[in-house]
Short mmCIF file of C-alpha atoms and ligand atoms in Angstrom, two decimals:
data_model
loop_
_atom_site.label_atom_id
_atom_site.label_comp_id
_atom_site.label_asym_id
_atom_site.label_seq_id
_atom_site.Cartn_x
_atom_site.Cartn_y
_atom_site.Cartn_z
CA MET A 13 0.00 0.00 0.00
CA SER A 14 1.14 3.50 -0.70
CA ASN A 15 3.11 5.39 1.87
CA GLY A 16 0.87 8.38 1.19
CA ALA A 17 -2.05 6.84 3.03
CA ASN A 18 -0.10 5.99 6.15
CA SER A 19 2.43 8.78 6.07
CA LEU A 20 0.88 10.51 9.08
CA TRP A 21 0.66 7.41 11.23
CA GLY A 22 2.31 4.33 9.64
CA SER A 23 5.42 3.72 11.75
CA ARG A 24 3.97 1.42 14.42
CA PHE A 25 2.47 -0.86 11.77
CA GLU A 26 4.36 -3.73 10.21
CA GLY A 27 2.63 -3.67 6.86
CA GLY A 28 0.70 -1.01 4.99
CA PRO A 29 -3.08 -0.78 5.16
CA SER A 30 -5.13 -3.06 2.95
CA GLU A 31 -6.55 -1.62 -0.26
CA ALA A 32 -10.01 -2.13 1.14
CA LEU A 33 -9.29 -0.15 4.28
CA ALA A 34 -7.60 2.62 2.33
CA ALA A 35 -10.59 2.88 0.00
CA LEU A 36 -13.03 3.09 2.91
CA SER A 37 -10.94 5.45 4.97
CA ARG A 38 -10.07 7.86 2.21
CA SER A 39 -11.71 11.28 2.47
CA VAL A 40 -9.46 13.41 0.31
CA HIS A 41 -11.87 13.31 -2.65
CA PHE A 42 -14.32 15.39 -0.61
CA ASP A 43 -12.25 17.07 2.11
CA TRP A 44 -9.86 18.53 -0.46
CA ARG A 45 -12.19 21.49 -0.69
CA LEU A 46 -10.98 22.39 2.80
CA ALA A 47 -7.38 22.71 1.56
CA LYS A 48 -7.12 26.49 1.80
CA TYR A 49 -8.44 26.40 5.37
CA ASP A 50 -5.95 23.68 6.28
CA ILE A 51 -3.12 25.86 4.99
CA ALA A 52 -4.49 28.89 6.85
CA GLY A 53 -4.52 26.73 9.99
CA SER A 54 -0.90 25.73 9.42
CA LEU A 55 0.14 29.36 8.88
CA ALA A 56 -1.48 30.30 12.20
CA HIS A 57 -0.09 27.23 13.95
CA ILE A 58 3.53 27.94 12.99
CA LYS A 59 3.17 31.38 14.56
CA ALA A 60 2.09 29.71 17.81
CA LEU A 61 5.00 27.25 17.54
CA TYR A 62 7.38 30.15 16.97
CA GLN A 63 5.97 32.15 19.86
CA ALA A 64 6.39 29.13 22.17
CA GLY A 65 10.00 28.72 21.10
CA TYR A 66 9.76 25.64 18.86
CA LEU A 67 10.75 27.41 15.67
CA ALA A 68 13.59 29.85 14.99
CA THR A 69 12.80 33.09 13.17
CA SER A 70 14.43 31.74 10.03
CA GLU A 71 12.33 28.58 10.26
CA LEU A 72 9.14 30.56 10.71
CA ASP A 73 10.03 32.62 7.65
CA ALA A 74 10.93 29.59 5.55
CA LEU A 75 7.75 27.75 6.56
CA THR A 76 5.62 30.83 5.92
CA ARG A 77 7.09 31.07 2.44
CA ALA A 78 6.64 27.36 1.84
CA LEU A 79 3.01 27.35 2.97
CA THR A 80 2.29 30.44 0.90
CA GLU A 81 3.81 28.71 -2.11
CA LEU A 82 1.77 25.60 -1.34
CA LEU A 83 -1.40 27.67 -1.22
CA ARG A 84 -0.48 29.18 -4.57
CA ARG A 85 0.04 25.73 -6.08
CA VAL A 86 -3.22 24.45 -4.64
CA THR A 87 -5.12 27.50 -5.89
CA GLU A 88 -3.72 27.30 -9.41
CA GLY A 89 -4.20 23.53 -9.43
CA SER A 90 -0.56 22.52 -9.90
CA PHE A 91 -0.60 20.67 -6.58
CA THR A 92 -3.48 18.24 -6.14
CA ALA A 93 -4.28 15.24 -3.97
CA LYS A 94 -3.10 11.85 -5.17
CA GLU A 95 -4.94 8.56 -5.15
CA SER A 96 -2.58 7.53 -2.35
CA ASP A 97 -3.41 10.49 -0.09
CA GLU A 98 -5.75 9.58 2.75
CA ASP A 99 -7.07 13.03 3.54
CA VAL A 100 -6.49 16.72 2.97
CA HIS A 101 -4.15 16.96 5.98
CA GLY A 102 -1.85 14.19 4.73
CA ALA A 103 -1.89 15.46 1.17
CA LEU A 104 -0.91 18.96 2.26
CA GLU A 105 1.86 17.71 4.54
CA ARG A 106 3.22 15.87 1.51
CA GLY A 107 2.99 19.09 -0.46
CA LEU A 108 4.71 21.11 2.26
CA ILE A 109 7.55 18.61 2.51
CA GLU A 110 8.00 18.73 -1.27
CA ILE A 111 8.65 22.45 -0.91
CA ALA A 112 10.30 22.83 2.52
CA GLY A 113 11.97 19.44 2.91
CA SER A 114 11.09 16.81 5.49
CA GLU A 115 13.21 18.26 8.31
CA LEU A 116 11.49 21.63 8.36
CA GLY A 117 8.13 20.52 6.92
CA GLY A 118 8.00 17.79 9.55
CA LYS A 119 8.00 20.30 12.39
CA VAL A 120 4.59 21.74 11.65
CA ARG A 121 2.63 18.81 12.98
CA ALA A 122 3.79 19.35 16.59
CA GLY A 123 1.04 20.15 19.08
CA ARG A 124 -1.92 19.52 16.84
CA SER A 125 -3.96 16.59 15.67
CA ARG A 126 -6.14 16.01 12.67
CA ASN A 127 -8.96 15.96 15.20
CA ASP A 128 -8.61 19.59 16.25
CA GLN A 129 -7.64 20.54 12.70
CA ILE A 130 -10.73 19.12 11.05
CA ALA A 131 -13.00 20.53 13.74
CA THR A 132 -11.54 23.96 12.98
CA LEU A 133 -11.59 23.65 9.20
CA ILE A 134 -15.24 22.70 8.95
CA ARG A 135 -16.16 25.76 10.99
CA MET A 136 -14.09 28.04 8.78
CA PHE A 137 -15.59 26.54 5.64
CA LEU A 138 -19.16 26.88 6.89
CA LEU A 139 -18.56 30.44 8.08
CA ASP A 140 -17.58 31.40 4.53
CA GLN A 141 -20.54 29.53 3.04
CA CYS A 142 -22.83 31.19 5.55
CA ARG A 143 -21.98 34.57 4.07
CA ASP A 144 -22.77 33.39 0.54
CA ILE A 145 -26.08 31.87 1.57
CA GLU A 146 -27.09 35.01 3.44
CA GLN A 147 -26.34 37.02 0.30
CA LEU A 148 -28.53 34.74 -1.81
CA LEU A 149 -31.34 34.95 0.74
CA LEU A 150 -31.13 38.74 0.76
CA GLN A 151 -31.52 38.76 -3.02
CA LEU A 152 -34.70 36.71 -2.76
CA ILE A 153 -36.03 38.93 0.04
CA GLU A 154 -35.35 41.97 -2.11
CA VAL A 155 -37.18 40.44 -5.07
CA LEU A 156 -40.19 39.67 -2.87
CA THR A 157 -40.15 43.20 -1.49
CA ASN A 158 -40.03 44.63 -5.02
CA LEU A 159 -42.91 42.40 -6.13
CA ALA A 160 -44.95 43.45 -3.11
CA GLU A 161 -44.33 47.08 -3.96
CA GLU A 162 -45.09 46.68 -7.67
CA ASN A 163 -48.39 44.89 -6.97
CA MET A 164 -49.59 47.14 -4.20
CA GLY A 165 -53.35 47.22 -3.70
CA VAL A 166 -54.20 43.98 -5.54
CA ALA A 167 -56.60 41.79 -3.52
CA MET A 168 -56.55 38.01 -3.58
CA PRO A 169 -58.18 35.16 -1.69
CA GLY A 170 -56.52 34.45 1.64
CA ARG A 171 -56.84 30.84 2.71
CA THR A 172 -56.82 28.67 5.79
CA HIS A 173 -57.17 24.89 5.46
CA PHE A 174 -56.68 25.72 1.78
CA GLN A 175 -60.26 27.07 1.75
CA HIS A 176 -61.20 30.67 1.03
CA ALA A 177 -60.98 32.50 4.34
CA GLN A 178 -60.60 36.28 4.09
CA PRO A 179 -59.39 38.55 1.31
CA VAL A 180 -55.81 39.75 1.64
CA LEU A 181 -53.49 41.92 -0.38
CA LEU A 182 -51.24 40.04 -2.78
CA SER A 183 -48.36 42.11 -1.38
CA HIS A 184 -49.18 40.85 2.11
CA HIS A 185 -49.10 37.27 0.91
CA LEU A 186 -45.77 37.73 -0.88
CA LEU A 187 -44.21 39.34 2.17
CA ALA A 188 -45.40 36.45 4.29
CA HIS A 189 -42.82 34.44 2.36
CA ALA A 190 -40.10 37.04 2.95
CA TRP A 191 -40.23 37.08 6.76
CA PRO A 192 -39.31 33.42 7.29
CA LEU A 193 -36.24 34.03 5.14
CA VAL A 194 -35.37 37.04 7.29
CA ARG A 195 -35.53 34.75 10.31
CA ASP A 196 -33.31 32.22 8.51
CA ILE A 197 -30.71 34.97 8.13
CA GLU A 198 -31.07 35.82 11.80
CA ARG A 199 -30.60 32.14 12.60
CA LEU A 200 -27.40 32.09 10.56
CA ASP A 201 -26.20 35.21 12.40
CA ASP A 202 -26.85 33.56 15.71
CA TRP A 203 -25.21 30.31 14.59
CA ARG A 204 -22.12 32.31 13.63
CA LYS A 205 -21.50 33.19 17.30
CA ARG A 206 -21.17 29.51 18.20
CA ALA A 207 -19.33 28.53 15.03
CA SER A 208 -16.72 31.22 15.31
CA LEU A 209 -14.70 29.52 18.06
CA SER A 210 -11.42 27.76 17.35
CA PRO A 211 -10.84 24.15 18.47
CA TYR A 212 -7.18 24.44 17.40
CA GLY A 213 -4.94 23.43 20.27
CA ALA A 214 -7.35 20.82 21.60
CA GLY A 215 -5.03 18.25 20.04
CA ALA A 216 -6.39 14.73 19.70
CA LEU A 217 -8.67 15.14 22.72
CA ALA A 218 -6.87 16.29 25.88
CA GLY A 219 -5.03 19.45 24.84
CA SER A 220 -1.36 19.90 24.11
CA THR A 221 1.72 19.92 26.35
CA LEU A 222 3.56 22.48 24.27
CA GLY A 223 2.13 25.68 25.70
CA LEU A 224 0.84 26.98 22.36
CA ASP A 225 -1.40 30.02 22.45
CA PRO A 226 -4.85 29.09 21.12
CA VAL A 227 -5.98 32.72 21.13
CA LEU A 228 -3.19 33.62 18.74
CA VAL A 229 -4.33 30.87 16.36
CA ALA A 230 -7.99 31.89 16.64
CA THR A 231 -7.13 35.52 15.95
CA GLU A 232 -5.00 34.59 12.95
CA LEU A 233 -7.90 32.57 11.57
CA GLY A 234 -10.36 35.42 12.06
CA LEU A 235 -12.32 33.49 14.68
CA SER A 236 -13.70 35.31 17.66
CA GLY A 237 -12.54 32.99 20.45
CA VAL A 238 -11.45 29.51 21.48
CA THR A 239 -13.43 26.49 22.61
CA GLN A 240 -13.46 25.80 26.35
CA ASN A 241 -13.08 22.02 26.50
CA SER A 242 -10.68 20.06 24.31
CA MET A 243 -12.82 16.91 24.36
CA ASP A 244 -15.97 18.81 23.40
CA ALA A 245 -13.97 20.76 20.81
CA THR A 246 -12.90 17.63 18.94
CA ALA A 247 -15.94 15.42 19.51
CA SER A 248 -18.88 17.73 18.97
CA ARG A 249 -20.46 18.50 15.63
CA ASP A 250 -23.52 20.36 16.84
CA VAL A 251 -22.21 23.40 14.97
CA VAL A 252 -22.47 21.37 11.76
CA ALA A 253 -25.85 19.94 12.74
CA GLU A 254 -27.22 23.39 13.52
CA PHE A 255 -26.00 24.71 10.20
CA SER A 256 -27.64 21.73 8.48
CA PHE A 257 -30.84 22.45 10.34
CA ILE A 258 -30.84 26.03 9.10
CA THR A 259 -30.22 24.92 5.52
CA SER A 260 -33.10 22.44 5.90
CA LEU A 261 -35.38 25.15 7.16
CA ILE A 262 -34.41 27.40 4.26
CA GLY A 263 -35.28 24.49 1.97
CA ILE A 264 -38.61 24.00 3.73
CA ASN A 265 -39.44 27.70 3.52
CA LEU A 266 -38.69 27.70 -0.20
CA SER A 267 -40.67 24.50 -0.62
CA ARG A 268 -43.80 25.94 0.94
CA PHE A 269 -43.68 28.88 -1.44
CA ALA A 270 -42.85 26.50 -4.29
CA GLU A 271 -45.96 24.48 -3.59
CA GLU A 272 -48.08 27.61 -3.96
CA ILE A 273 -46.33 28.61 -7.15
CA ILE A 274 -47.04 25.17 -8.63
CA ILE A 275 -50.73 25.47 -7.75
CA TRP A 276 -50.97 29.10 -8.85
CA ALA A 277 -49.54 28.23 -12.27
CA SER A 278 -52.22 25.57 -12.94
CA ALA A 279 -55.08 26.25 -15.38
CA GLU A 280 -57.61 25.89 -12.54
CA PHE A 281 -55.99 28.63 -10.48
CA ASP A 282 -54.42 30.69 -13.23
CA TYR A 283 -53.02 33.20 -10.72
CA ILE A 284 -49.56 33.50 -12.29
CA LYS A 285 -47.54 33.02 -15.42
CA LEU A 286 -43.96 31.87 -15.12
CA ASP A 287 -41.41 33.35 -17.46
CA ASP A 288 -40.28 31.07 -20.28
CA ALA A 289 -36.67 31.36 -19.12
CA PHE A 290 -37.64 29.88 -15.78
CA SER A 291 -40.00 27.15 -17.01
CA THR A 292 -39.47 23.87 -18.82
CA GLY A 293 -41.29 21.98 -21.55
CA SER A 294 -42.28 18.38 -22.06
CA SER A 295 -40.53 16.03 -24.46
CA ILE A 296 -43.83 14.55 -25.61
CA MET A 297 -46.53 17.15 -24.94
CA PRO A 298 -45.73 20.21 -27.02
CA GLN A 299 -48.18 22.45 -25.16
CA LYS A 300 -46.63 21.92 -21.71
CA LYS A 301 -44.99 24.62 -19.65
CA ASN A 302 -43.85 23.19 -16.35
CA PRO A 303 -42.86 24.85 -13.07
CA ASP A 304 -39.77 22.65 -12.67
CA ILE A 305 -37.82 25.13 -10.55
CA ALA A 306 -40.57 25.14 -7.95
CA GLU A 307 -40.82 21.35 -8.10
CA LEU A 308 -37.07 21.00 -7.70
CA ALA A 309 -37.20 23.37 -4.74
CA ARG A 310 -39.81 21.13 -3.17
CA GLY A 311 -37.71 18.07 -3.96
CA LYS A 312 -34.44 19.56 -2.75
CA ALA A 313 -36.07 20.34 0.60
CA GLY A 314 -36.37 16.59 1.11
CA ARG A 315 -32.73 16.17 0.28
CA LEU A 316 -31.70 18.92 2.73
CA ILE A 317 -33.75 17.32 5.48
CA GLY A 318 -32.08 14.00 4.66
CA ASN A 319 -28.65 15.55 5.04
CA LEU A 320 -29.62 16.84 8.48
CA THR A 321 -31.21 13.64 9.73
CA GLY A 322 -28.28 11.57 8.44
CA LEU A 323 -25.86 13.65 10.48
CA LEU A 324 -28.08 13.55 13.57
CA ALA A 325 -28.18 9.77 13.30
CA THR A 326 -24.39 9.67 12.97
CA LEU A 327 -23.97 11.74 16.12
CA LYS A 328 -26.50 9.88 18.22
CA GLY A 329 -24.76 7.44 20.55
CA LEU A 330 -21.17 8.51 19.83
CA PRO A 331 -19.09 8.26 23.00
CA LEU A 332 -16.49 10.91 23.75
CA SER A 333 -14.35 11.99 22.24
CA TYR A 334 -13.32 11.78 18.56
CA ASN A 335 -14.62 8.81 16.57
CA ARG A 336 -14.04 8.23 12.92
CA ASP A 337 -17.80 8.30 12.38
CA LEU A 338 -17.39 12.07 12.55
CA GLN A 339 -15.83 12.03 9.10
CA GLU A 340 -19.38 11.46 7.87
CA ASP A 341 -20.32 15.02 8.81
CA LYS A 342 -18.78 16.54 5.72
CA GLU A 343 -20.35 15.18 2.54
CA PRO A 344 -23.94 15.89 3.63
CA VAL A 345 -23.27 19.43 4.77
CA PHE A 346 -21.22 20.11 1.63
CA ASP A 347 -24.18 18.85 -0.35
CA SER A 348 -26.56 21.11 1.56
CA VAL A 349 -24.41 24.13 0.79
CA ASP A 350 -24.07 23.19 -2.89
CA THR A 351 -27.78 22.50 -3.14
CA LEU A 352 -28.78 25.91 -1.80
CA LYS A 353 -26.22 27.67 -3.96
CA VAL A 354 -27.68 26.20 -7.12
CA LEU A 355 -31.30 26.37 -5.99
CA LEU A 356 -31.54 29.92 -4.63
CA PRO A 357 -30.47 31.79 -7.80
CA ALA A 358 -32.92 29.79 -9.93
CA PHE A 359 -35.72 30.24 -7.41
CA THR A 360 -35.08 33.97 -7.12
CA GLY A 361 -35.06 34.31 -10.92
CA MET A 362 -38.35 32.46 -11.18
CA VAL A 363 -39.98 34.69 -8.55
CA ALA A 364 -38.55 37.90 -10.01
CA THR A 365 -39.99 37.16 -13.46
CA MET A 366 -43.39 35.70 -12.64
CA THR A 367 -46.41 37.82 -13.53
CA PHE A 368 -49.76 37.92 -11.76
CA ASN A 369 -53.20 37.62 -13.27
CA LYS A 370 -54.50 40.52 -11.25
CA ASN A 371 -58.04 40.43 -12.63
CA ARG A 372 -58.45 36.84 -11.61
CA LEU A 373 -57.00 37.40 -8.14
CA GLU A 374 -59.38 40.33 -7.61
CA LEU A 375 -62.32 38.37 -9.00
CA LEU A 376 -61.76 35.46 -6.64
CA ALA A 377 -60.95 37.57 -3.57
CA PRO A 378 -64.59 37.66 -2.32
CA ALA A 379 -65.41 34.07 -3.39
CA GLY A 380 -66.36 31.45 -0.83
CA PHE A 381 -68.16 34.00 1.39
CA SER A 382 -64.78 35.33 2.44
CA LEU A 383 -66.43 38.48 3.83
CA ALA A 384 -68.47 36.57 6.41
CA THR A 385 -66.06 37.50 9.21
CA ASP A 386 -66.66 41.14 8.31
CA VAL A 387 -70.39 40.62 8.85
CA ALA A 388 -69.75 39.00 12.24
CA GLU A 389 -67.39 41.78 13.31
CA TRP A 390 -69.86 44.43 12.08
CA LEU A 391 -72.48 42.81 14.33
CA VAL A 392 -70.05 42.94 17.25
CA LYS A 393 -69.70 46.65 16.62
CA GLN A 394 -73.54 46.81 16.92
CA LYS A 395 -73.08 45.33 20.42
CA VAL A 396 -74.13 41.80 19.44
CA PRO A 397 -72.14 39.23 21.46
CA PHE A 398 -69.72 37.44 19.14
CA ARG A 399 -71.30 34.07 19.86
CA ASP A 400 -74.63 35.35 18.47
CA ALA A 401 -72.92 37.26 15.68
CA HIS A 402 -71.19 34.05 14.54
CA GLU A 403 -74.50 32.20 14.51
CA ILE A 404 -76.40 34.93 12.66
CA THR A 405 -73.67 35.14 10.04
CA GLY A 406 -73.67 31.36 9.68
CA LYS A 407 -77.39 31.48 8.92
CA LEU A 408 -76.80 34.23 6.39
CA VAL A 409 -74.15 32.14 4.62
CA SER A 410 -76.43 29.12 4.60
CA PHE A 411 -79.25 31.26 3.13
CA CYS A 412 -76.86 32.49 0.42
CA GLU A 413 -75.76 28.96 -0.44
CA LYS A 414 -79.35 27.74 -0.77
CA ASN A 415 -80.40 30.71 -2.88
CA ASN A 416 -77.20 31.01 -4.86
CA LEU A 417 -76.55 34.57 -3.72
CA GLN A 418 -73.50 36.52 -2.64
CA LEU A 419 -73.61 38.06 0.83
CA HIS A 420 -74.22 41.57 -0.46
CA GLN A 421 -77.08 40.39 -2.73
CA VAL A 422 -79.44 39.28 0.05
CA PRO A 423 -82.61 41.45 0.00
CA ASP A 424 -83.41 43.60 3.03
CA ALA A 425 -86.43 41.51 3.98
CA ASP A 426 -84.42 38.30 4.01
CA LEU A 427 -81.70 39.95 6.08
CA ALA A 428 -84.32 41.01 8.62
CA ALA A 429 -85.85 37.53 8.60
CA ILE A 430 -82.50 36.00 9.52
CA SER A 431 -81.97 38.49 12.35
CA ASN A 432 -83.36 41.88 13.26
CA LYS A 433 -79.74 42.90 13.90
CA LEU A 434 -78.98 42.50 10.18
CA THR A 435 -79.93 45.96 8.93
CA PRO A 436 -79.15 46.99 5.34
CA GLU A 437 -76.16 49.00 6.69
CA VAL A 438 -74.31 45.67 6.95
CA ARG A 439 -73.61 45.99 3.22
CA SER A 440 -71.17 48.80 4.00
CA VAL A 441 -68.61 46.17 5.04
CA LEU A 442 -69.36 43.76 2.23
CA THR A 443 -66.67 44.85 -0.18
CA VAL A 444 -63.23 43.33 -0.56
CA ASP A 445 -61.70 46.75 -0.47
CA GLY A 446 -63.49 47.69 2.77
CA SER A 447 -62.62 44.36 4.35
CA ILE A 448 -58.92 44.79 3.61
CA ARG A 449 -58.92 48.46 4.56
CA ALA A 450 -60.42 47.64 7.95
CA ARG A 451 -57.66 45.16 8.89
CA THR A 452 -55.36 47.76 10.33
CA GLY A 453 -54.32 45.76 13.38
CA ALA A 454 -50.63 45.03 13.89
CA GLY A 455 -49.30 42.96 11.00
CA GLY A 456 -52.67 43.13 9.25
CA THR A 457 -53.35 43.18 5.54
CA ALA A 458 -54.47 46.85 5.35
CA LEU A 459 -52.34 48.88 2.98
CA PRO A 460 -50.63 51.08 5.62
CA ARG A 461 -49.55 47.96 7.53
CA VAL A 462 -48.19 46.40 4.35
CA ILE A 463 -46.31 49.59 3.52
CA GLU A 464 -44.77 49.43 6.98
CA GLN A 465 -43.56 45.92 6.26
CA ILE A 466 -42.00 47.04 3.01
CA SER A 467 -40.17 49.90 4.65
CA GLY A 468 -39.02 47.59 7.44
CA LEU A 469 -37.61 45.15 4.91
CA ARG A 470 -36.00 47.97 2.91
CA LYS A 471 -34.22 49.17 6.04
CA LEU A 472 -33.05 45.66 6.80
CA LEU A 473 -31.74 45.23 3.25
CA ALA A 474 -29.94 48.59 3.40
CA ARG A 475 -28.39 47.73 6.78
CA ARG A 476 -27.18 44.43 5.38
CA GLU A 477 -25.68 46.07 2.34
CA ALA A 478 -23.76 48.58 4.46
N1 LIG B 19 -10.88 12.79 7.97
C1 LIG B 19 -11.06 12.90 9.38
C2 LIG B 19 -12.44 13.50 9.70
O1 LIG B 19 -13.04 14.03 8.83
C3 LIG B 19 -10.01 13.78 9.94
C4 LIG B 19 -9.65 13.43 11.34
C5 LIG B 19 -9.02 12.12 11.36
N2 LIG B 19 -8.64 11.77 12.65
C6 LIG B 19 -8.24 10.52 12.96
N3 LIG B 19 -7.92 10.31 14.17
N4 LIG B 19 -8.20 9.58 12.07
O2 LIG B 19 -12.93 13.41 10.78
#
């Protein structure tokens, strides 16, 4: 077996590892994407070694140059992992030794373990990805805010239990999809506080004997502090699990919107038209225009949830401290990141370019007796107890159903027959416009409240851009 695979640990073994073990153990084909973070870790670590007296100034300089050169080679692709490399750490030690020689290159490994290294690298990687994902979320929030502003004043059916409930403004509905994404960004911000701690110096599990300064390493790596317990630092992956949870929730939030988009684009609903550039056709049915982006969003949500639950299952039951099972944290969370980075731009493009069938939305807004609550609340304002108001309104709806009438079409005499409280003045609240205008309570669908939401989101977007 190659010496590459056992170069970090082979000396106590008589023979090399079997091919089968090497194939199972190998992670370099996926952890190679952490290479630049591994090199950053080494650059910080040699400073700590120097400060503690394990490297001379000339050695620090030579190693700094060698690592910088290695980073250059990795970035331009002239140094890559070999089949025989077990993981990113081993591959990069090989690369460093190629440049600095084994005497000097061999000094870097003192006082650290792959266990504290990998725990640090995954945090650094996710912190960078976090920024990208937040950016993509902000773009979608901005698109939703623009759409809400452009379609101000358009009424549509609001639903509960997927049945017509009360009319709402289209803008209000669109913004209801923006706020969960705002919270996802807040969740990422909050996650960052826990992620931004450096496990470097925890060693394999118990800490190092060399007196290296972990704060120096953390500062060099741009992390805000150091972890408090070396066993926890190397054994825990809750930071990865929490990140995976947030990516799952982003997927779920997109999926819920996607489901509506799919329904809205159907002939029966006919609420929206998707732009050709963000729709697909059928290979057999020439007339088809399919909402594939929305369907893929719905599908990818399942995949993101799978990545989270897989990791949770891996973590469950692991004794302290490091176990090789932990290597299984990476591929799923990498996949979650990659999934969102390909999904969000397509989703945002689809939303930005969809157009609304405003006439149809307005036409359907009062359907299904969606103004019945307005009748009940009007009765309450006439001092009728709500319990009675609910019952009177129920009778009115039932009368309308039997006689195929809309609420506002019921003749005065029939109103009076249902209840003497139902005077003709009740018709003053039986318009979609009036119903929406009256819902001025906090977070309500009345135009001034919706405008407040838009300005709140605009401020948030501006703050984020600054
Ligand atoms: N590839 C390993 C991981 O992802 C790195 C740490 C290996 N540590 C060890 N003791 N074999 O977890």
